[in-house]
Amino acid sequence: MQMSSVPLIIVNPVAGPSASRLLERDRLKLALKRRRLVPEWIETRLDYDAGQIIDDNPGDGPVVVIGGDGTMQPAATRLVGSDRPLLPVPRGSGNVFARSLSIPPLLDRALRLLETGKTIKVDVGRMADEVFLLGVGIGLDADVIRGADRKLKRHVGGLAYVFAASQMLPVKHHEFEIEVDGRRFRERAAAIHVANFGTRAGPFRLPPMADGRDGMLDLVVMKAEGLEEVLNLLATPLLPDPAQSKAVRFERGRSIQVRADKDLPVQIDGEDRGDHPGLHCELEPAALTVLVPPDSV
């Protein structure tokens, strides 16, 4: 893809290890100069996310977002339904979306896709006025995300989730009413996750099943009421057939509703969204344009 318009470059200045941030700025300046681009970018703040930056900078050029999954999500919410491409450059503690698209982790190689990459369309999920790239969860996974100290995450990455999860034993379970494309059932579970991309439900690993180009959402019901179920849940990704796990139930659909027996923590793409009585997720197929490596399938 040869650039016909100047890209909008958005940087989360607190994404990634704190020790490397000054070095990252120097690398970004150098990488932009190599592409004969003005070495300027706009940084997100707690009160000014990537979506708001896009609103303030309309255009048709690529949007380069340098950060983690939580930085990508508001950008995707603004870009969905348009042909303006998103180039996600991984710099957070998770980076599941960028990794799922085979975006190179090295800054210069990722920015090279402005010249050599191709555009594809990917699915997103929608919940109310937001879209999600990876997934949404209610219950334990959202509770762990809420409990993970932000400063600790910057220093030790995913280990912050392990520490947060260890503070929540024994795991609380709740009664859920679930509807998938009109099919209704009930489950007692620790968490419910609706996945679009990736192999994680918040801090928990999942089988490599959620494909953001298959026109479906994946429902994951997670149980961890006793030690046996906790071990089964942790071992699920290693099974030859994860669907046989006693700790997890999988369903697929385009419209998924979940109602809990009380207000519970909810997360969207790894970011806390407060307490809610349930989830209502709808698939929007091929709704987001992204820039990926030329050999990406």
PDB file of C-alpha atoms in Angstrom:
ATOM      1  CA  MET A   1       0.000   0.000   0.000  1.00  0.00           C
ATOM      2  CA  GLN A   2       1.532   3.317  -1.069  1.00  0.00           C
ATOM      3  CA  MET A   3       0.414   6.184   1.142  1.00  0.00           C
ATOM      4  CA  SER A   4      -1.811   8.676  -0.694  1.00  0.00           C
ATOM      5  CA  SER A   5      -2.572  10.672   2.461  1.00  0.00           C
ATOM      6  CA  VAL A   6      -0.557  11.656   5.505  1.00  0.00           C
ATOM      7  CA  PRO A   7      -1.081   9.127   8.298  1.00  0.00           C
ATOM      8  CA  LEU A   8      -2.448  10.156  11.675  1.00  0.00           C
ATOM      9  CA  ILE A   9      -0.109   8.792  14.346  1.00  0.00           C
ATOM     10  CA  ILE A  10      -1.450   8.209  17.859  1.00  0.00           C
ATOM     11  CA  VAL A  11       0.782   7.111  20.734  1.00  0.00           C
ATOM     12  CA  ASN A  12      -0.116   5.881  24.196  1.00  0.00           C
ATOM     13  CA  PRO A  13       2.821   7.383  26.131  1.00  0.00           C
ATOM     14  CA  VAL A  14       2.432   5.046  29.111  1.00  0.00           C
ATOM     15  CA  ALA A  15       2.161   1.781  27.165  1.00  0.00           C
ATOM     16  CA  GLY A  16       4.981  -0.694  27.580  1.00  0.00           C
ATOM     17  CA  PRO A  17       7.898  -0.769  30.047  1.00  0.00           C
ATOM     18  CA  SER A  18       8.618   2.623  31.616  1.00  0.00           C
ATOM     19  CA  ALA A  19      12.385   2.211  31.218  1.00  0.00           C
ATOM     20  CA  SER A  20      12.197   2.169  27.408  1.00  0.00           C
ATOM     21  CA  ARG A  21       9.813   5.078  26.745  1.00  0.00           C
ATOM     22  CA  LEU A  22      12.420   7.763  26.003  1.00  0.00           C
ATOM     23  CA  LEU A  23      14.218   5.341  23.694  1.00  0.00           C
ATOM     24  CA  GLU A  24      10.900   4.547  21.984  1.00  0.00           C
ATOM     25  CA  ARG A  25      10.332   8.233  21.203  1.00  0.00           C
ATOM     26  CA  ASP A  26      13.751   8.447  19.561  1.00  0.00           C
ATOM     27  CA  ARG A  27      13.062   5.294  17.546  1.00  0.00           C
ATOM     28  CA  LEU A  28       9.700   6.662  16.419  1.00  0.00           C
ATOM     29  CA  LYS A  29      11.244   9.944  15.256  1.00  0.00           C
ATOM     30  CA  LEU A  30      13.896   8.056  13.293  1.00  0.00           C
ATOM     31  CA  ALA A  31      11.375   5.641  11.741  1.00  0.00           C
ATOM     32  CA  LEU A  32       9.159   8.531  10.596  1.00  0.00           C
ATOM     33  CA  LYS A  33      12.079  10.464   9.120  1.00  0.00           C
ATOM     34  CA  ARG A  34      13.076   7.365   7.134  1.00  0.00           C
ATOM     35  CA  ARG A  35       9.649   7.506   5.537  1.00  0.00           C
ATOM     36  CA  ARG A  36       9.953  11.230   4.866  1.00  0.00           C
ATOM     37  CA  LEU A  37       7.176  11.933   7.324  1.00  0.00           C
ATOM     38  CA  VAL A  38       7.096  14.792   9.800  1.00  0.00           C
ATOM     39  CA  PRO A  39       8.226  13.258  13.129  1.00  0.00           C
ATOM     40  CA  GLU A  40       5.102  14.337  14.995  1.00  0.00           C
ATOM     41  CA  TRP A  41       2.350  12.426  16.745  1.00  0.00           C
ATOM     42  CA  ILE A  42      -0.505  12.936  19.189  1.00  0.00           C
ATOM     43  CA  GLU A  43      -0.401  11.294  22.603  1.00  0.00           C
ATOM     44  CA  THR A  44      -3.395   9.890  24.432  1.00  0.00           C
ATOM     45  CA  ARG A  45      -4.307  10.956  27.966  1.00  0.00           C
ATOM     46  CA  LEU A  46      -6.686   9.538  30.540  1.00  0.00           C
ATOM     47  CA  ASP A  47      -9.250  12.133  29.409  1.00  0.00           C
ATOM     48  CA  TYR A  48      -8.345  12.032  25.702  1.00  0.00           C
ATOM     49  CA  ASP A  49      -8.371   8.607  24.065  1.00  0.00           C
ATOM     50  CA  ALA A  50      -7.537   7.500  20.529  1.00  0.00           C
ATOM     51  CA  GLY A  51     -11.169   7.774  19.453  1.00  0.00           C
ATOM     52  CA  GLN A  52     -11.366  11.415  20.480  1.00  0.00           C
ATOM     53  CA  ILE A  53      -8.091  12.124  18.692  1.00  0.00           C
ATOM     54  CA  ILE A  54      -9.549  10.643  15.485  1.00  0.00           C
ATOM     55  CA  ASP A  55     -12.666  12.807  15.894  1.00  0.00           C
ATOM     56  CA  ASP A  56     -10.448  15.894  16.105  1.00  0.00           C
ATOM     57  CA  ASN A  57      -8.339  14.862  13.098  1.00  0.00           C
ATOM     58  CA  PRO A  58     -10.676  13.789  10.269  1.00  0.00           C
ATOM     59  CA  GLY A  59      -9.255  12.536   6.997  1.00  0.00           C
ATOM     60  CA  ASP A  60      -8.838   9.445   4.860  1.00  0.00           C
ATOM     61  CA  GLY A  61      -5.206   8.605   5.613  1.00  0.00           C
ATOM     62  CA  PRO A  62      -4.155   5.583   7.677  1.00  0.00           C
ATOM     63  CA  VAL A  63      -4.466   5.785  11.452  1.00  0.00           C
ATOM     64  CA  VAL A  64      -1.384   4.407  13.199  1.00  0.00           C
ATOM     65  CA  VAL A  65      -2.078   3.550  16.840  1.00  0.00           C
ATOM     66  CA  ILE A  66       0.949   2.685  18.979  1.00  0.00           C
ATOM     67  CA  GLY A  67      -0.140   1.064  22.223  1.00  0.00           C
ATOM     68  CA  GLY A  68      -1.888  -1.952  23.689  1.00  0.00           C
ATOM     69  CA  ASP A  69      -5.296  -3.497  23.094  1.00  0.00           C
ATOM     70  CA  GLY A  70      -7.010  -0.944  25.327  1.00  0.00           C
ATOM     71  CA  THR A  71      -5.611   1.865  23.167  1.00  0.00           C
ATOM     72  CA  MET A  72      -6.840   0.218  19.937  1.00  0.00           C
ATOM     73  CA  GLN A  73     -10.441  -0.258  21.094  1.00  0.00           C
ATOM     74  CA  PRO A  74     -11.645   3.394  21.081  1.00  0.00           C
ATOM     75  CA  ALA A  75      -9.863   3.921  17.752  1.00  0.00           C
ATOM     76  CA  ALA A  76     -11.735   0.965  16.262  1.00  0.00           C
ATOM     77  CA  THR A  77     -15.029   2.309  17.629  1.00  0.00           C
ATOM     78  CA  ARG A  78     -14.509   5.498  15.586  1.00  0.00           C
ATOM     79  CA  LEU A  79     -13.172   3.823  12.425  1.00  0.00           C
ATOM     80  CA  VAL A  80     -15.698   0.990  12.132  1.00  0.00           C
ATOM     81  CA  GLY A  81     -17.800   1.216   8.984  1.00  0.00           C
ATOM     82  CA  SER A  82     -15.279   3.432   7.170  1.00  0.00           C
ATOM     83  CA  ASP A  83     -12.508   2.660   4.686  1.00  0.00           C
ATOM     84  CA  ARG A  84      -9.902   4.538   6.728  1.00  0.00           C
ATOM     85  CA  PRO A  85      -7.367   1.838   7.666  1.00  0.00           C
ATOM     86  CA  LEU A  86      -6.053   1.164  11.158  1.00  0.00           C
ATOM     87  CA  LEU A  87      -2.433   0.087  11.650  1.00  0.00           C
ATOM     88  CA  PRO A  88      -2.115  -1.311  15.200  1.00  0.00           C
ATOM     89  CA  VAL A  89       1.488  -1.165  16.446  1.00  0.00           C
ATOM     90  CA  PRO A  90       1.943  -3.333  19.573  1.00  0.00           C
ATOM     91  CA  ARG A  91       3.281  -1.554  22.655  1.00  0.00           C
ATOM     92  CA  GLY A  92       1.094  -2.642  25.588  1.00  0.00           C
ATOM     93  CA  SER A  93       1.036  -5.483  28.094  1.00  0.00           C
ATOM     94  CA  GLY A  94      -1.218  -7.661  25.916  1.00  0.00           C
ATOM     95  CA  ASN A  95      -1.065  -6.718  22.218  1.00  0.00           C
ATOM     96  CA  VAL A  96      -3.349  -9.631  21.289  1.00  0.00           C
ATOM     97  CA  PHE A  97      -5.022  -7.794  18.390  1.00  0.00           C
ATOM     98  CA  ALA A  98      -1.768  -6.757  16.699  1.00  0.00           C
ATOM     99  CA  ARG A  99      -0.236 -10.210  17.217  1.00  0.00           C
ATOM    100  CA  SER A 100      -3.338 -11.872  15.760  1.00  0.00           C
ATOM    101  CA  LEU A 101      -2.756  -9.859  12.578  1.00  0.00           C
ATOM    102  CA  SER A 102       0.998 -10.692  12.485  1.00  0.00           C
ATOM    103  CA  ILE A 103       2.009  -7.044  12.937  1.00  0.00           C
ATOM    104  CA  PRO A 104       5.791  -6.948  13.572  1.00  0.00           C
ATOM    105  CA  PRO A 105       6.708  -5.950  17.145  1.00  0.00           C
ATOM    106  CA  LEU A 106       9.664  -3.841  15.983  1.00  0.00           C
ATOM    107  CA  LEU A 107       8.583  -0.246  15.446  1.00  0.00           C
ATOM    108  CA  ASP A 108      10.418   0.365  12.170  1.00  0.00           C
ATOM    109  CA  ARG A 109       9.168  -2.884  10.627  1.00  0.00           C
ATOM    110  CA  ALA A 110       5.595  -2.151  11.694  1.00  0.00           C
ATOM    111  CA  LEU A 111       5.679   1.344  10.164  1.00  0.00           C
ATOM    112  CA  ARG A 112       7.072  -0.147   6.954  1.00  0.00           C
ATOM    113  CA  LEU A 113       3.570  -1.549   6.409  1.00  0.00           C
ATOM    114  CA  LEU A 114       2.483   1.994   5.497  1.00  0.00           C
ATOM    115  CA  GLU A 115       4.387   1.347   2.261  1.00  0.00           C
ATOM    116  CA  THR A 116       4.251  -2.429   1.828  1.00  0.00           C
ATOM    117  CA  GLY A 117       1.130  -3.564   3.665  1.00  0.00           C
ATOM    118  CA  LYS A 118      -2.287  -4.504   2.337  1.00  0.00           C
ATOM    119  CA  THR A 119      -5.741  -3.715   3.694  1.00  0.00           C
ATOM    120  CA  ILE A 120      -8.208  -6.348   4.859  1.00  0.00           C
ATOM    121  CA  LYS A 121     -11.606  -6.244   6.536  1.00  0.00           C
ATOM    122  CA  VAL A 122     -12.096  -7.807   9.970  1.00  0.00           C
ATOM    123  CA  ASP A 123     -15.116  -8.439  12.158  1.00  0.00           C
ATOM    124  CA  VAL A 124     -15.878  -6.487  15.305  1.00  0.00           C
ATOM    125  CA  GLY A 125     -18.343  -7.104  18.075  1.00  0.00           C
ATOM    126  CA  ARG A 126     -20.641  -4.373  19.298  1.00  0.00           C
ATOM    127  CA  MET A 127     -21.919  -3.768  22.807  1.00  0.00           C
ATOM    128  CA  ALA A 128     -24.107  -0.658  23.090  1.00  0.00           C
ATOM    129  CA  ASP A 129     -22.170   2.317  21.664  1.00  0.00           C
ATOM    130  CA  GLU A 130     -18.764   0.604  21.714  1.00  0.00           C
ATOM    131  CA  VAL A 131     -17.149  -2.016  19.519  1.00  0.00           C
ATOM    132  CA  PHE A 132     -14.716  -4.643  20.734  1.00  0.00           C
ATOM    133  CA  LEU A 133     -11.841  -6.254  18.878  1.00  0.00           C
ATOM    134  CA  LEU A 134     -10.886  -9.068  21.256  1.00  0.00           C
ATOM    135  CA  GLY A 135     -13.863  -9.666  23.481  1.00  0.00           C
ATOM    136  CA  VAL A 136     -15.969  -8.700  26.457  1.00  0.00           C
ATOM    137  CA  GLY A 137     -16.322 -10.515  29.750  1.00  0.00           C
ATOM    138  CA  ILE A 138     -18.451 -10.495  32.861  1.00  0.00           C
ATOM    139  CA  GLY A 139     -17.458 -12.016  36.193  1.00  0.00           C
ATOM    140  CA  LEU A 140     -14.048 -13.342  37.167  1.00  0.00           C
ATOM    141  CA  ASP A 141     -12.022 -12.237  34.119  1.00  0.00           C
ATOM    142  CA  ALA A 142     -13.287  -8.660  34.499  1.00  0.00           C
ATOM    143  CA  ASP A 143     -12.718  -8.802  38.253  1.00  0.00           C
ATOM    144  CA  VAL A 144      -9.092  -9.840  37.730  1.00  0.00           C
ATOM    145  CA  ILE A 145      -8.551  -7.032  35.216  1.00  0.00           C
ATOM    146  CA  ARG A 146      -9.988  -4.549  37.709  1.00  0.00           C
ATOM    147  CA  GLY A 147      -7.716  -5.884  40.441  1.00  0.00           C
ATOM    148  CA  ALA A 148      -4.511  -5.789  38.366  1.00  0.00           C
ATOM    149  CA  ASP A 149      -2.480  -2.788  39.501  1.00  0.00           C
ATOM    150  CA  ARG A 150      -1.751  -0.506  36.523  1.00  0.00           C
ATOM    151  CA  LYS A 151       1.744   0.378  37.741  1.00  0.00           C
ATOM    152  CA  LEU A 152       2.549  -3.282  38.362  1.00  0.00           C
ATOM    153  CA  LYS A 153       1.346  -4.131  34.839  1.00  0.00           C
ATOM    154  CA  ARG A 154       3.844  -1.680  33.373  1.00  0.00           C
ATOM    155  CA  HIS A 155       6.707  -3.410  35.167  1.00  0.00           C
ATOM    156  CA  VAL A 156       5.803  -7.116  35.062  1.00  0.00           C
ATOM    157  CA  GLY A 157       3.156  -7.314  32.327  1.00  0.00           C
ATOM    158  CA  GLY A 158       0.821 -10.308  32.543  1.00  0.00           C
ATOM    159  CA  LEU A 159       2.156 -11.389  35.938  1.00  0.00           C
ATOM    160  CA  ALA A 160       0.077  -8.570  37.427  1.00  0.00           C
ATOM    161  CA  TYR A 161      -3.036 -10.562  36.453  1.00  0.00           C
ATOM    162  CA  VAL A 162      -1.692 -13.681  38.144  1.00  0.00           C
ATOM    163  CA  PHE A 163      -1.188 -11.732  41.361  1.00  0.00           C
ATOM    164  CA  ALA A 164      -4.690 -10.234  41.125  1.00  0.00           C
ATOM    165  CA  ALA A 165      -6.261 -13.658  40.488  1.00  0.00           C
ATOM    166  CA  SER A 166      -4.502 -15.137  43.503  1.00  0.00           C
ATOM    167  CA  GLN A 167      -6.281 -12.608  45.709  1.00  0.00           C
ATOM    168  CA  MET A 168      -9.710 -13.874  44.567  1.00  0.00           C
ATOM    169  CA  LEU A 169      -9.579 -17.484  45.746  1.00  0.00           C
ATOM    170  CA  PRO A 170     -11.916 -19.240  46.300  1.00  0.00           C
ATOM    171  CA  VAL A 171     -13.598 -18.188  43.059  1.00  0.00           C
ATOM    172  CA  LYS A 172     -17.153 -16.854  43.279  1.00  0.00           C
ATOM    173  CA  HIS A 173     -19.761 -18.322  40.930  1.00  0.00           C
ATOM    174  CA  HIS A 174     -23.020 -16.815  39.691  1.00  0.00           C
ATOM    175  CA  GLU A 175     -26.172 -17.889  37.885  1.00  0.00           C
ATOM    176  CA  PHE A 176     -26.388 -16.745  34.260  1.00  0.00           C
ATOM    177  CA  GLU A 177     -29.180 -16.804  31.677  1.00  0.00           C
ATOM    178  CA  ILE A 178     -27.642 -16.991  28.206  1.00  0.00           C
ATOM    179  CA  GLU A 179     -29.115 -16.607  24.722  1.00  0.00           C
ATOM    180  CA  VAL A 180     -27.123 -17.397  21.565  1.00  0.00           C
ATOM    181  CA  ASP A 181     -28.944 -16.665  18.287  1.00  0.00           C
ATOM    182  CA  GLY A 182     -32.254 -17.403  19.997  1.00  0.00           C
ATOM    183  CA  ARG A 183     -31.085 -20.563  21.821  1.00  0.00           C
ATOM    184  CA  ARG A 184     -31.500 -20.148  25.588  1.00  0.00           C
ATOM    185  CA  PHE A 185     -29.830 -21.975  28.473  1.00  0.00           C
ATOM    186  CA  ARG A 186     -28.677 -21.419  32.049  1.00  0.00           C
ATOM    187  CA  GLU A 187     -25.220 -21.898  33.546  1.00  0.00           C
ATOM    188  CA  ARG A 188     -23.567 -21.498  36.925  1.00  0.00           C
ATOM    189  CA  ALA A 189     -20.144 -20.046  36.150  1.00  0.00           C
ATOM    190  CA  ALA A 190     -17.256 -17.911  37.342  1.00  0.00           C
ATOM    191  CA  ALA A 191     -17.133 -15.874  34.150  1.00  0.00           C
ATOM    192  CA  ILE A 192     -18.718 -15.503  30.737  1.00  0.00           C
ATOM    193  CA  HIS A 193     -16.583 -14.271  27.853  1.00  0.00           C
ATOM    194  CA  VAL A 194     -17.621 -13.332  24.307  1.00  0.00           C
ATOM    195  CA  ALA A 195     -14.598 -13.466  21.986  1.00  0.00           C
ATOM    196  CA  ASN A 196     -13.950 -12.054  18.524  1.00  0.00           C
ATOM    197  CA  PHE A 197     -10.142 -12.180  18.170  1.00  0.00           C
ATOM    198  CA  GLY A 198      -7.346 -13.877  20.031  1.00  0.00           C
ATOM    199  CA  THR A 199      -6.746 -16.602  22.551  1.00  0.00           C
ATOM    200  CA  ARG A 200      -7.418 -14.817  25.836  1.00  0.00           C
ATOM    201  CA  ALA A 201     -10.465 -14.175  27.996  1.00  0.00           C
ATOM    202  CA  GLY A 202      -9.123 -11.248  29.961  1.00  0.00           C
ATOM    203  CA  PRO A 203      -6.141 -12.779  31.782  1.00  0.00           C
ATOM    204  CA  PHE A 204      -7.024 -16.413  30.956  1.00  0.00           C
ATOM    205  CA  ARG A 205      -5.690 -18.360  27.985  1.00  0.00           C
ATOM    206  CA  LEU A 206      -8.194 -19.925  25.602  1.00  0.00           C
ATOM    207  CA  PRO A 207      -7.841 -22.374  22.729  1.00  0.00           C
ATOM    208  CA  PRO A 208      -6.926 -20.762  19.391  1.00  0.00           C
ATOM    209  CA  MET A 209     -10.504 -20.588  18.187  1.00  0.00           C
ATOM    210  CA  ALA A 210     -11.619 -16.948  17.986  1.00  0.00           C
ATOM    211  CA  ASP A 211     -11.018 -15.797  14.406  1.00  0.00           C
ATOM    212  CA  GLY A 212     -11.995 -12.196  13.695  1.00  0.00           C
ATOM    213  CA  ARG A 213     -12.709 -12.971  10.043  1.00  0.00           C
ATOM    214  CA  ASP A 214     -15.059 -15.942  10.385  1.00  0.00           C
ATOM    215  CA  GLY A 215     -18.330 -14.042  10.808  1.00  0.00           C
ATOM    216  CA  MET A 216     -19.004 -15.470  14.272  1.00  0.00           C
ATOM    217  CA  LEU A 217     -18.595 -14.593  17.938  1.00  0.00           C
ATOM    218  CA  ASP A 218     -17.360 -17.257  20.363  1.00  0.00           C
ATOM    219  CA  LEU A 219     -19.021 -17.683  23.759  1.00  0.00           C
ATOM    220  CA  VAL A 220     -16.890 -19.123  26.558  1.00  0.00           C
ATOM    221  CA  VAL A 221     -18.479 -20.203  29.852  1.00  0.00           C
ATOM    222  CA  MET A 222     -15.763 -20.666  32.499  1.00  0.00           C
ATOM    223  CA  LYS A 223     -16.157 -22.671  35.710  1.00  0.00           C
ATOM    224  CA  ALA A 224     -13.658 -22.835  38.576  1.00  0.00           C
ATOM    225  CA  GLU A 225     -15.692 -23.778  41.652  1.00  0.00           C
ATOM    226  CA  GLY A 226     -13.253 -26.302  43.114  1.00  0.00           C
ATOM    227  CA  LEU A 227      -9.605 -27.193  42.739  1.00  0.00           C
ATOM    228  CA  GLU A 228     -10.387 -29.757  40.024  1.00  0.00           C
ATOM    229  CA  GLU A 229     -12.277 -27.205  37.914  1.00  0.00           C
ATOM    230  CA  VAL A 230      -9.552 -24.582  38.429  1.00  0.00           C
ATOM    231  CA  LEU A 231      -6.946 -27.053  37.144  1.00  0.00           C
ATOM    232  CA  ASN A 232      -9.227 -28.081  34.265  1.00  0.00           C
ATOM    233  CA  LEU A 233      -9.709 -24.423  33.309  1.00  0.00           C
ATOM    234  CA  LEU A 234      -5.972 -23.759  33.273  1.00  0.00           C
ATOM    235  CA  ALA A 235      -5.344 -26.938  31.252  1.00  0.00           C
ATOM    236  CA  THR A 236      -8.097 -26.342  28.672  1.00  0.00           C
ATOM    237  CA  PRO A 237      -5.826 -24.732  26.006  1.00  0.00           C
ATOM    238  CA  LEU A 238      -3.550 -27.795  26.141  1.00  0.00           C
ATOM    239  CA  LEU A 239      -6.249 -30.377  25.395  1.00  0.00           C
ATOM    240  CA  PRO A 240      -6.417 -32.043  21.943  1.00  0.00           C
ATOM    241  CA  ASP A 241     -10.119 -31.127  21.895  1.00  0.00           C
ATOM    242  CA  PRO A 242     -10.731 -28.150  24.228  1.00  0.00           C
ATOM    243  CA  ALA A 243     -14.482 -28.530  23.747  1.00  0.00           C
ATOM    244  CA  GLN A 244     -14.281 -31.647  25.956  1.00  0.00           C
ATOM    245  CA  SER A 245     -13.039 -29.646  28.955  1.00  0.00           C
ATOM    246  CA  LYS A 246     -15.247 -30.039  32.024  1.00  0.00           C
ATOM    247  CA  ALA A 247     -14.451 -26.471  33.098  1.00  0.00           C
ATOM    248  CA  VAL A 248     -15.442 -24.679  29.890  1.00  0.00           C
ATOM    249  CA  ARG A 249     -18.470 -24.613  27.614  1.00  0.00           C
ATOM    250  CA  PHE A 250     -18.167 -23.201  24.090  1.00  0.00           C
ATOM    251  CA  GLU A 251     -20.923 -21.857  21.840  1.00  0.00           C
ATOM    252  CA  ARG A 252     -20.865 -19.761  18.659  1.00  0.00           C
ATOM    253  CA  GLY A 253     -23.254 -17.187  17.271  1.00  0.00           C
ATOM    254  CA  ARG A 254     -23.789 -13.702  15.896  1.00  0.00           C
ATOM    255  CA  SER A 255     -26.037 -12.369  18.651  1.00  0.00           C
ATOM    256  CA  ILE A 256     -25.279 -13.189  22.299  1.00  0.00           C
ATOM    257  CA  GLN A 257     -27.074 -11.996  25.428  1.00  0.00           C
ATOM    258  CA  VAL A 258     -26.022 -12.763  28.992  1.00  0.00           C
ATOM    259  CA  ARG A 259     -28.010 -11.908  32.127  1.00  0.00           C
ATOM    260  CA  ALA A 260     -26.419 -12.346  35.566  1.00  0.00           C
ATOM    261  CA  ASP A 261     -28.092 -12.819  38.939  1.00  0.00           C
ATOM    262  CA  LYS A 262     -26.598  -9.472  40.088  1.00  0.00           C
ATOM    263  CA  ASP A 263     -24.506  -6.596  38.781  1.00  0.00           C
ATOM    264  CA  LEU A 264     -20.982  -7.895  38.076  1.00  0.00           C
ATOM    265  CA  PRO A 265     -17.694  -6.431  36.784  1.00  0.00           C
ATOM    266  CA  VAL A 266     -17.518  -6.105  32.987  1.00  0.00           C
ATOM    267  CA  GLN A 267     -14.440  -5.630  30.784  1.00  0.00           C
ATOM    268  CA  ILE A 268     -14.084  -4.681  27.128  1.00  0.00           C
ATOM    269  CA  ASP A 269     -10.790  -5.552  25.414  1.00  0.00           C
ATOM    270  CA  GLY A 270      -9.056  -5.743  28.777  1.00  0.00           C
ATOM    271  CA  GLU A 271     -10.382  -2.437  30.141  1.00  0.00           C
ATOM    272  CA  ASP A 272     -12.687  -2.137  33.154  1.00  0.00           C
ATOM    273  CA  ARG A 273     -16.188  -0.896  32.304  1.00  0.00           C
ATOM    274  CA  GLY A 274     -17.785  -0.946  35.748  1.00  0.00           C
ATOM    275  CA  ASP A 275     -20.553  -3.215  37.064  1.00  0.00           C
ATOM    276  CA  HIS A 276     -23.492  -4.276  34.878  1.00  0.00           C
ATOM    277  CA  PRO A 277     -26.296  -6.881  34.997  1.00  0.00           C
ATOM    278  CA  GLY A 278     -25.236  -8.561  31.758  1.00  0.00           C
ATOM    279  CA  LEU A 279     -23.921  -8.358  28.197  1.00  0.00           C
ATOM    280  CA  HIS A 280     -25.618  -7.842  24.844  1.00  0.00           C
ATOM    281  CA  CYS A 281     -23.201  -8.461  21.970  1.00  0.00           C
ATOM    282  CA  GLU A 282     -23.848  -8.285  18.230  1.00  0.00           C
ATOM    283  CA  LEU A 283     -21.424  -9.196  15.453  1.00  0.00           C
ATOM    284  CA  GLU A 284     -20.606  -6.620  12.766  1.00  0.00           C
ATOM    285  CA  PRO A 285     -18.897  -8.656  10.029  1.00  0.00           C
ATOM    286  CA  ALA A 286     -16.038  -7.186   7.957  1.00  0.00           C
ATOM    287  CA  ALA A 287     -16.680  -3.780   9.524  1.00  0.00           C
ATOM    288  CA  LEU A 288     -13.125  -2.560  10.239  1.00  0.00           C
ATOM    289  CA  THR A 289     -10.352  -1.904   7.708  1.00  0.00           C
ATOM    290  CA  VAL A 290      -6.871  -2.793   8.980  1.00  0.00           C
ATOM    291  CA  LEU A 291      -3.399  -2.636   7.479  1.00  0.00           C
ATOM    292  CA  VAL A 292      -1.485  -5.940   7.659  1.00  0.00           C
ATOM    293  CA  PRO A 293       1.682  -7.540   6.218  1.00  0.00           C
ATOM    294  CA  PRO A 294       1.445  -8.404   2.503  1.00  0.00           C
ATOM    295  CA  ASP A 295       1.791 -12.130   3.206  1.00  0.00           C
ATOM    296  CA  SER A 296      -0.975 -12.142   5.828  1.00  0.00           C
ATOM    297  CA  VAL A 297      -3.793 -14.591   5.038  1.00  0.00           C
TER     298      VAL A 297
END
